[in-house]
JSON list of N, CA and C in Angstrom, two decimals:
[
{"chain": "A", "resi": 1434, "resn": "UNK", "atom": "N", "xyz": [1.84, -0.94, -11.84]},
{"chain": "A", "resi": 1434, "resn": "UNK", "atom": "CA", "xyz": [2.10, -0.12, -11.79]},
{"chain": "A", "resi": 1434, "resn": "UNK", "atom": "C", "xyz": [1.17, 1.08, -10.96]},
{"chain": "A", "resi": 1435, "resn": "UNK", "atom": "N", "xyz": [1.07, 2.42, -10.22]},
{"chain": "A", "resi": 1435, "resn": "UNK", "atom": "CA", "xyz": [0.61, 3.43, -9.87]},
{"chain": "A", "resi": 1435, "resn": "UNK", "atom": "C", "xyz": [-0.10, 4.51, -10.73]},
{"chain": "A", "resi": 1436, "resn": "UNK", "atom": "N", "xyz": [-1.12, 4.41, -11.20]},
{"chain": "A", "resi": 1436, "resn": "UNK", "atom": "CA", "xyz": [-1.19, 5.50, -12.10]},
{"chain": "A", "resi": 1436, "resn": "UNK", "atom": "C", "xyz": [-2.03, 6.74, -11.45]},
{"chain": "A", "resi": 1437, "resn": "UNK", "atom": "N", "xyz": [-2.47, 7.87, -11.51]},
{"chain": "A", "resi": 1437, "resn": "UNK", "atom": "CA", "xyz": [-3.01, 8.84, -11.12]},
{"chain": "A", "resi": 1437, "resn": "UNK", "atom": "C", "xyz": [-4.58, 8.48, -11.21]},
{"chain": "A", "resi": 1438, "resn": "UNK", "atom": "N", "xyz": [-4.95, 7.98, -12.08]},
{"chain": "A", "resi": 1438, "resn": "UNK", "atom": "CA", "xyz": [-6.14, 7.19, -12.13]},
{"chain": "A", "resi": 1438, "resn": "UNK", "atom": "C", "xyz": [-6.55, 6.27, -10.61]},
{"chain": "A", "resi": 1439, "resn": "UNK", "atom": "N", "xyz": [-5.43, 5.59, -10.66]},
{"chain": "A", "resi": 1439, "resn": "UNK", "atom": "CA", "xyz": [-5.54, 4.26, -9.58]},
{"chain": "A", "resi": 1439, "resn": "UNK", "atom": "C", "xyz": [-5.77, 5.54, -8.42]},
{"chain": "A", "resi": 1440, "resn": "UNK", "atom": "N", "xyz": [-5.13, 6.06, -7.94]},
{"chain": "A", "resi": 1440, "resn": "UNK", "atom": "CA", "xyz": [-5.26, 6.87, -7.00]},
{"chain": "A", "resi": 1440, "resn": "UNK", "atom": "C", "xyz": [-6.36, 8.11, -6.68]},
{"chain": "A", "resi": 1441, "resn": "UNK", "atom": "N", "xyz": [-6.97, 7.67, -7.95]},
{"chain": "A", "resi": 1441, "resn": "UNK", "atom": "CA", "xyz": [-7.85, 8.85, -7.81]},
{"chain": "A", "resi": 1441, "resn": "UNK", "atom": "C", "xyz": [-9.42, 7.96, -6.93]},
{"chain": "A", "resi": 1442, "resn": "UNK", "atom": "N", "xyz": [-9.31, 6.42, -7.90]},
{"chain": "A", "resi": 1442, "resn": "UNK", "atom": "CA", "xyz": [-10.26, 5.77, -7.49]},
{"chain": "A", "resi": 1442, "resn": "UNK", "atom": "C", "xyz": [-10.52, 5.10, -6.60]},
{"chain": "A", "resi": 1443, "resn": "UNK", "atom": "N", "xyz": [-9.11, 4.92, -5.93]},
{"chain": "A", "resi": 1443, "resn": "UNK", "atom": "CA", "xyz": [-9.43, 4.07, -4.58]},
{"chain": "A", "resi": 1443, "resn": "UNK", "atom": "C", "xyz": [-9.56, 4.72, -3.25]},
{"chain": "A", "resi": 1444, "resn": "UNK", "atom": "N", "xyz": [-10.48, 4.23, -2.87]},
{"chain": "A", "resi": 1444, "resn": "UNK", "atom": "CA", "xyz": [-10.58, 4.32, -1.23]},
{"chain": "A", "resi": 1444, "resn": "UNK", "atom": "C", "xyz": [-9.63, 4.46, 0.08]},
{"chain": "A", "resi": 1445, "resn": "UNK", "atom": "N", "xyz": [-8.38, 3.20, -0.20]},
{"chain": "A", "resi": 1445, "resn": "UNK", "atom": "CA", "xyz": [-8.09, 3.02, 0.62]},
{"chain": "A", "resi": 1445, "resn": "UNK", "atom": "C", "xyz": [-6.81, 2.20, 0.09]},
{"chain": "A", "resi": 1446, "resn": "UNK", "atom": "N", "xyz": [-5.68, 2.65, 0.20]},
{"chain": "A", "resi": 1446, "resn": "UNK", "atom": "CA", "xyz": [-4.34, 2.38, -0.48]},
{"chain": "A", "resi": 1446, "resn": "UNK", "atom": "C", "xyz": [-3.07, 1.78, 0.51]},
{"chain": "A", "resi": 1447, "resn": "UNK", "atom": "N", "xyz": [-2.88, -0.17, 0.68]},
{"chain": "A", "resi": 1447, "resn": "UNK", "atom": "CA", "xyz": [-1.93, -0.40, 1.11]},
{"chain": "A", "resi": 1447, "resn": "UNK", "atom": "C", "xyz": [-0.63, -0.65, 0.92]},
{"chain": "A", "resi": 1448, "resn": "UNK", "atom": "N", "xyz": [0.54, 0.33, 1.68]},
{"chain": "A", "resi": 1448, "resn": "UNK", "atom": "CA", "xyz": [1.62, 0.54, 1.56]},
{"chain": "A", "resi": 1448, "resn": "UNK", "atom": "C", "xyz": [2.19, -0.79, 2.08]},
{"chain": "A", "resi": 1449, "resn": "UNK", "atom": "N", "xyz": [3.88, -1.22, 1.27]},
{"chain": "A", "resi": 1449, "resn": "UNK", "atom": "CA", "xyz": [4.26, -2.09, 2.86]},
{"chain": "A", "resi": 1449, "resn": "UNK", "atom": "C", "xyz": [5.51, -1.25, 3.86]},
{"chain": "A", "resi": 1450, "resn": "UNK", "atom": "N", "xyz": [5.81, -0.23, 3.43]},
{"chain": "A", "resi": 1450, "resn": "UNK", "atom": "CA", "xyz": [6.60, 0.01, 4.08]},
{"chain": "A", "resi": 1450, "resn": "UNK", "atom": "C", "xyz": [6.81, 2.02, 4.02]},
{"chain": "A", "resi": 1451, "resn": "UNK", "atom": "N", "xyz": [6.75, 2.38, 4.90]},
{"chain": "A", "resi": 1451, "resn": "UNK", "atom": "CA", "xyz": [7.01, 4.33, 4.87]},
{"chain": "A", "resi": 1451, "resn": "UNK", "atom": "C", "xyz": [7.62, 4.74, 4.33]},
{"chain": "A", "resi": 1452, "resn": "UNK", "atom": "N", "xyz": [8.48, 4.45, 3.63]},
{"chain": "A", "resi": 1452, "resn": "UNK", "atom": "CA", "xyz": [8.72, 4.70, 2.17]},
{"chain": "A", "resi": 1452, "resn": "UNK", "atom": "C", "xyz": [8.31, 4.82, 1.06]},
{"chain": "A", "resi": 1453, "resn": "UNK", "atom": "N", "xyz": [7.74, 4.06, 1.08]},
{"chain": "A", "resi": 1453, "resn": "UNK", "atom": "CA", "xyz": [6.42, 3.99, 0.08]},
{"chain": "A", "resi": 1453, "resn": "UNK", "atom": "C", "xyz": [5.56, 4.64, 0.21]},
{"chain": "A", "resi": 1454, "resn": "UNK", "atom": "N", "xyz": [4.90, 5.02, 1.16]},
{"chain": "A", "resi": 1454, "resn": "UNK", "atom": "CA", "xyz": [4.29, 6.07, 1.76]},
{"chain": "A", "resi": 1454, "resn": "UNK", "atom": "C", "xyz": [4.32, 7.16, 1.22]},
{"chain": "A", "resi": 1455, "resn": "UNK", "atom": "N", "xyz": [5.41, 7.22, 1.65]},
{"chain": "A", "resi": 1455, "resn": "UNK", "atom": "CA", "xyz": [6.38, 9.35, 1.56]},
{"chain": "A", "resi": 1455, "resn": "UNK", "atom": "C", "xyz": [6.34, 9.10, 0.02]},
{"chain": "A", "resi": 1456, "resn": "UNK", "atom": "N", "xyz": [7.05, 7.98, -0.71]},
{"chain": "A", "resi": 1456, "resn": "UNK", "atom": "CA", "xyz": [7.03, 7.62, -2.51]},
{"chain": "A", "resi": 1456, "resn": "UNK", "atom": "C", "xyz": [5.80, 8.72, -2.70]},
{"chain": "A", "resi": 1457, "resn": "UNK", "atom": "N", "xyz": [4.32, 7.60, -2.40]},
{"chain": "A", "resi": 1457, "resn": "UNK", "atom": "CA", "xyz": [3.33, 7.68, -3.33]},
{"chain": "A", "resi": 1457, "resn": "UNK", "atom": "C", "xyz": [2.95, 9.01, -2.39]},
{"chain": "A", "resi": 1458, "resn": "UNK", "atom": "N", "xyz": [2.48, 9.84, -1.31]},
{"chain": "A", "resi": 1458, "resn": "UNK", "atom": "CA", "xyz": [2.52, 11.32, -1.03]},
{"chain": "A", "resi": 1458, "resn": "UNK", "atom": "C", "xyz": [2.82, 12.34, -1.81]},
{"chain": "A", "resi": 1459, "resn": "UNK", "atom": "N", "xyz": [4.26, 12.20, -2.31]},
{"chain": "A", "resi": 1459, "resn": "UNK", "atom": "CA", "xyz": [4.98, 13.00, -2.88]},
{"chain": "A", "resi": 1459, "resn": "UNK", "atom": "C", "xyz": [4.55, 13.27, -4.44]},
{"chain": "A", "resi": 1460, "resn": "UNK", "atom": "N", "xyz": [3.93, 11.73, -5.40]},
{"chain": "A", "resi": 1460, "resn": "UNK", "atom": "CA", "xyz": [3.80, 11.64, -6.88]},
{"chain": "A", "resi": 1460, "resn": "UNK", "atom": "C", "xyz": [3.03, 11.98, -7.02]},
{"chain": "A", "resi": 1461, "resn": "UNK", "atom": "N", "xyz": [1.78, 11.51, -5.64]},
{"chain": "A", "resi": 1461, "resn": "UNK", "atom": "CA", "xyz": [0.12, 11.73, -6.16]},
{"chain": "A", "resi": 1461, "resn": "UNK", "atom": "C", "xyz": [-0.44, 12.67, -5.45]},
{"chain": "A", "resi": 1462, "resn": "UNK", "atom": "N", "xyz": [0.84, 13.71, -4.87]},
{"chain": "A", "resi": 1462, "resn": "UNK", "atom": "CA", "xyz": [-0.10, 14.67, -3.48]},
{"chain": "A", "resi": 1462, "resn": "UNK", "atom": "C", "xyz": [-1.78, 14.98, -3.95]},
{"chain": "A", "resi": 1463, "resn": "UNK", "atom": "N", "xyz": [-1.76, 15.63, -4.97]},
{"chain": "A", "resi": 1463, "resn": "UNK", "atom": "CA", "xyz": [-3.11, 16.30, -5.34]},
{"chain": "A", "resi": 1463, "resn": "UNK", "atom": "C", "xyz": [-4.17, 15.28, -5.55]},
{"chain": "A", "resi": 1464, "resn": "UNK", "atom": "N", "xyz": [-3.82, 13.98, -6.39]},
{"chain": "A", "resi": 1464, "resn": "UNK", "atom": "CA", "xyz": [-4.68, 12.43, -5.98]},
{"chain": "A", "resi": 1464, "resn": "UNK", "atom": "C", "xyz": [-5.33, 12.36, -4.81]},
{"chain": "A", "resi": 1465, "resn": "UNK", "atom": "N", "xyz": [-4.67, 12.26, -3.38]},
{"chain": "A", "resi": 1465, "resn": "UNK", "atom": "CA", "xyz": [-4.67, 11.68, -2.89]},
{"chain": "A", "resi": 1465, "resn": "UNK", "atom": "C", "xyz": [-5.59, 12.53, -1.84]},
{"chain": "A", "resi": 1466, "resn": "UNK", "atom": "N", "xyz": [-6.48, 12.66, -1.53]},
{"chain": "A", "resi": 1466, "resn": "UNK", "atom": "CA", "xyz": [-7.30, 13.60, -0.83]},
{"chain": "A", "resi": 1466, "resn": "UNK", "atom": "C", "xyz": [-8.70, 12.85, -0.48]},
{"chain": "A", "resi": 1467, "resn": "UNK", "atom": "N", "xyz": [-9.73, 11.77, -1.11]},
{"chain": "A", "resi": 1467, "resn": "UNK", "atom": "CA", "xyz": [-9.45, 10.42, -0.64]},
{"chain": "A", "resi": 1467, "resn": "UNK", "atom": "C", "xyz": [-9.13, 9.29, -0.08]},
{"chain": "A", "resi": 1468, "resn": "UNK", "atom": "N", "xyz": [-8.55, 8.83, -0.41]},
{"chain": "A", "resi": 1468, "resn": "UNK", "atom": "CA", "xyz": [-7.89, 7.80, 0.06]},
{"chain": "A", "resi": 1468, "resn": "UNK", "atom": "C", "xyz": [-6.80, 7.66, 1.19]},
{"chain": "A", "resi": 1469, "resn": "UNK", "atom": "N", "xyz": [-7.57, 6.59, 1.58]},
{"chain": "A", "resi": 1469, "resn": "UNK", "atom": "CA", "xyz": [-6.61, 6.43, 3.32]},
{"chain": "A", "resi": 1469, "resn": "UNK", "atom": "C", "xyz": [-5.61, 5.64, 3.11]},
{"chain": "A", "resi": 1470, "resn": "UNK", "atom": "N", "xyz": [-3.81, 5.54, 2.93]},
{"chain": "A", "resi": 1470, "resn": "UNK", "atom": "CA", "xyz": [-2.93, 5.14, 3.37]},
{"chain": "A", "resi": 1470, "resn": "UNK", "atom": "C", "xyz": [-2.45, 4.41, 4.21]},
{"chain": "A", "resi": 1471, "resn": "UNK", "atom": "N", "xyz": [-2.29, 3.56, 4.05]},
{"chain": "A", "resi": 1471, "resn": "UNK", "atom": "CA", "xyz": [-2.42, 2.50, 4.82]},
{"chain": "A", "resi": 1471, "resn": "UNK", "atom": "C", "xyz": [-0.86, 1.77, 4.76]},
{"chain": "A", "resi": 1472, "resn": "UNK", "atom": "N", "xyz": [-0.21, 2.16, 5.98]},
{"chain": "A", "resi": 1472, "resn": "UNK", "atom": "CA", "xyz": [1.34, 1.53, 6.24]},
{"chain": "A", "resi": 1472, "resn": "UNK", "atom": "C", "xyz": [1.33, -0.19, 6.65]},
{"chain": "A", "resi": 1473, "resn": "UNK", "atom": "N", "xyz": [1.84, -0.77, 6.18]},
{"chain": "A", "resi": 1473, "resn": "UNK", "atom": "CA", "xyz": [1.79, -2.12, 7.01]},
{"chain": "A", "resi": 1473, "resn": "UNK", "atom": "C", "xyz": [2.79, -2.80, 7.58]},
{"chain": "A", "resi": 1474, "resn": "UNK", "atom": "N", "xyz": [3.80, -2.01, 7.19]},
{"chain": "A", "resi": 1474, "resn": "UNK", "atom": "CA", "xyz": [5.00, -1.88, 8.16]},
{"chain": "A", "resi": 1474, "resn": "UNK", "atom": "C", "xyz": [5.72, -3.70, 7.62]},
{"chain": "A", "resi": 1475, "resn": "UNK", "atom": "N", "xyz": [5.95, -3.96, 6.94]},
{"chain": "A", "resi": 1475, "resn": "UNK", "atom": "CA", "xyz": [6.44, -5.09, 6.35]},
{"chain": "A", "resi": 1475, "resn": "UNK", "atom": "C", "xyz": [7.53, -4.75, 5.19]},
{"chain": "A", "resi": 1476, "resn": "UNK", "atom": "N", "xyz": [8.66, -5.02, 5.81]},
{"chain": "A", "resi": 1476, "resn": "UNK", "atom": "CA", "xyz": [10.21, -5.07, 4.36]},
{"chain": "A", "resi": 1476, "resn": "UNK", "atom": "C", "xyz": [9.71, -4.98, 3.08]},
{"chain": "A", "resi": 1477, "resn": "UNK", "atom": "N", "xyz": [10.17, -4.76, 2.27]},
{"chain": "A", "resi": 1477, "resn": "UNK", "atom": "CA", "xyz": [9.73, -4.52, 0.95]},
{"chain": "A", "resi": 1477, "resn": "UNK", "atom": "C", "xyz": [11.12, -5.62, 0.59]},
{"chain": "A", "resi": 1478, "resn": "UNK", "atom": "N", "xyz": [11.17, -7.23, 0.90]},
{"chain": "A", "resi": 1478, "resn": "UNK", "atom": "CA", "xyz": [12.43, -8.20, 0.70]},
{"chain": "A", "resi": 1478, "resn": "UNK", "atom": "C", "xyz": [12.07, -9.35, 0.44]},
{"chain": "A", "resi": 1479, "resn": "UNK", "atom": "N", "xyz": [10.22, -9.23, 0.11]},
{"chain": "A", "resi": 1479, "resn": "UNK", "atom": "CA", "xyz": [9.95, -10.57, -0.16]},
{"chain": "A", "resi": 1479, "resn": "UNK", "atom": "C", "xyz": [9.85, -10.92, -1.70]},
{"chain": "A", "resi": 1480, "resn": "UNK", "atom": "N", "xyz": [9.89, -11.78, -2.62]},
{"chain": "A", "resi": 1480, "resn": "UNK", "atom": "CA", "xyz": [9.31, -11.78, -3.92]},
{"chain": "A", "resi": 1480, "resn": "UNK", "atom": "C", "xyz": [8.51, -12.35, -3.90]},
{"chain": "A", "resi": 1481, "resn": "UNK", "atom": "N", "xyz": [7.53, -11.95, -5.02]},
{"chain": "A", "resi": 1481, "resn": "UNK", "atom": "CA", "xyz": [6.01, -12.39, -5.30]},
{"chain": "A", "resi": 1481, "resn": "UNK", "atom": "C", "xyz": [5.38, -13.56, -5.05]},
{"chain": "A", "resi": 1482, "resn": "UNK", "atom": "N", "xyz": [4.30, -13.24, -3.89]},
{"chain": "A", "resi": 1482, "resn": "UNK", "atom": "CA", "xyz": [3.59, -13.68, -3.65]},
{"chain": "A", "resi": 1482, "resn": "UNK", "atom": "C", "xyz": [4.54, -15.32, -2.61]},
{"chain": "A", "resi": 1483, "resn": "UNK", "atom": "N", "xyz": [5.24, -14.69, -2.00]},
{"chain": "A", "resi": 1483, "resn": "UNK", "atom": "CA", "xyz": [6.19, -15.35, -1.31]},
{"chain": "A", "resi": 1483, "resn": "UNK", "atom": "C", "xyz": [5.34, -15.56, 0.15]},
{"chain": "A", "resi": 1484, "resn": "UNK", "atom": "N", "xyz": [5.23, -17.25, 0.33]},
{"chain": "A", "resi": 1484, "resn": "UNK", "atom": "CA", "xyz": [4.06, -17.86, 1.52]},
{"chain": "A", "resi": 1484, "resn": "UNK", "atom": "C", "xyz": [4.29, -17.13, 2.81]},
{"chain": "A", "resi": 1485, "resn": "UNK", "atom": "N", "xyz": [5.75, -16.66, 2.94]},
{"chain": "A", "resi": 1485, "resn": "UNK", "atom": "CA", "xyz": [5.66, -15.90, 4.14]},
{"chain": "A", "resi": 1485, "resn": "UNK", "atom": "C", "xyz": [5.17, -14.45, 4.82]},
{"chain": "A", "resi": 1486, "resn": "UNK", "atom": "N", "xyz": [5.37, -13.61, 3.17]},
{"chain": "A", "resi": 1486, "resn": "UNK", "atom": "CA", "xyz": [4.70, -12.12, 2.37]},
{"chain": "A", "resi": 1486, "resn": "UNK", "atom": "C", "xyz": [3.06, -12.27, 2.43]},
{"chain": "A", "resi": 1487, "resn": "UNK", "atom": "N", "xyz": [2.47, -13.60, 2.07]},
{"chain": "A", "resi": 1487, "resn": "UNK", "atom": "CA", "xyz": [1.35, -13.62, 2.03]},
{"chain": "A", "resi": 1487, "resn": "UNK", "atom": "C", "xyz": [0.08, -13.81, 3.82]},
{"chain": "A", "resi": 1488, "resn": "UNK", "atom": "N", "xyz": [1.22, -14.58, 4.46]},
{"chain": "A", "resi": 1488, "resn": "UNK", "atom": "CA", "xyz": [0.52, -15.03, 5.86]},
{"chain": "A", "resi": 1488, "resn": "UNK", "atom": "C", "xyz": [0.98, -13.39, 6.60]},
{"chain": "A", "resi": 1489, "resn": "UNK", "atom": "N", "xyz": [1.85, -12.66, 6.31]},
{"chain": "A", "resi": 1489, "resn": "UNK", "atom": "CA", "xyz": [1.60, -11.23, 6.75]},
{"chain": "A", "resi": 1489, "resn": "UNK", "atom": "C", "xyz": [0.76, -10.55, 6.28]},
{"chain": "A", "resi": 1490, "resn": "UNK", "atom": "N", "xyz": [0.42, -10.33, 5.09]},
{"chain": "A", "resi": 1490, "resn": "UNK", "atom": "CA", "xyz": [-0.93, -10.09, 4.67]},
{"chain": "A", "resi": 1490, "resn": "UNK", "atom": "C", "xyz": [-2.55, -9.89, 5.21]},
{"chain": "A", "resi": 1491, "resn": "UNK", "atom": "N", "xyz": [-2.24, -11.50, 4.84]},
{"chain": "A", "resi": 1491, "resn": "UNK", "atom": "CA", "xyz": [-3.26, -12.21, 6.39]},
{"chain": "A", "resi": 1491, "resn": "UNK", "atom": "C", "xyz": [-3.74, -11.46, 7.51]},
{"chain": "A", "resi": 1492, "resn": "UNK", "atom": "N", "xyz": [-2.69, -11.34, 7.88]},
{"chain": "A", "resi": 1492, "resn": "UNK", "atom": "CA", "xyz": [-2.59, -10.69, 9.22]},
{"chain": "A", "resi": 1492, "resn": "UNK", "atom": "C", "xyz": [-2.89, -9.90, 9.74]},
{"chain": "A", "resi": 1493, "resn": "UNK", "atom": "N", "xyz": [-2.01, -9.18, 8.57]},
{"chain": "A", "resi": 1493, "resn": "UNK", "atom": "CA", "xyz": [-2.74, -7.24, 9.26]},
{"chain": "A", "resi": 1493, "resn": "UNK", "atom": "C", "xyz": [-3.69, -6.81, 7.52]},
{"chain": "A", "resi": 1494, "resn": "UNK", "atom": "N", "xyz": [-3.87, -7.09, 7.01]},
{"chain": "A", "resi": 1494, "resn": "UNK", "atom": "CA", "xyz": [-5.25, -6.58, 6.50]},
{"chain": "A", "resi": 1494, "resn": "UNK", "atom": "C", "xyz": [-6.30, -6.13, 6.87]},
{"chain": "A", "resi": 1495, "resn": "UNK", "atom": "N", "xyz": [-6.64, -7.25, 6.85]},
{"chain": "A", "resi": 1495, "resn": "UNK", "atom": "CA", "xyz": [-8.30, -7.47, 7.24]},
{"chain": "A", "resi": 1495, "resn": "UNK", "atom": "C", "xyz": [-8.37, -6.86, 8.40]},
{"chain": "A", "resi": 1496, "resn": "UNK", "atom": "N", "xyz": [-7.60, -6.11, 9.43]},
{"chain": "A", "resi": 1496, "resn": "UNK", "atom": "CA", "xyz": [-8.37, -5.45, 10.45]},
{"chain": "A", "resi": 1496, "resn": "UNK", "atom": "C", "xyz": [-8.72, -3.95, 9.60]},
{"chain": "A", "resi": 1497, "resn": "UNK", "atom": "N", "xyz": [-8.41, -3.44, 8.89]},
{"chain": "A", "resi": 1497, "resn": "UNK", "atom": "CA", "xyz": [-8.38, -2.65, 8.30]},
{"chain": "A", "resi": 1497, "resn": "UNK", "atom": "C", "xyz": [-9.77, -2.85, 6.63]},
{"chain": "A", "resi": 1498, "resn": "UNK", "atom": "N", "xyz": [-10.56, -3.36, 6.64]},
{"chain": "A", "resi": 1498, "resn": "UNK", "atom": "CA", "xyz": [-11.41, -3.74, 5.83]},
{"chain": "A", "resi": 1498, "resn": "UNK", "atom": "C", "xyz": [-12.58, -3.52, 7.02]}
]
């Protein structure tokens, strides 16, 4: 669960879809001053720890770290 405290603590926040970024920005606008929000462009249709999702995350996240 995302909280104000977590958003304020974060330097980088990854989201899978543009809709996730929009929701995050609407809900935590005042707290997102410091964090960079990165949309990975991955559809949110995967089950938790789905091997295909893990593969996509491993391919897309490192370029931002």
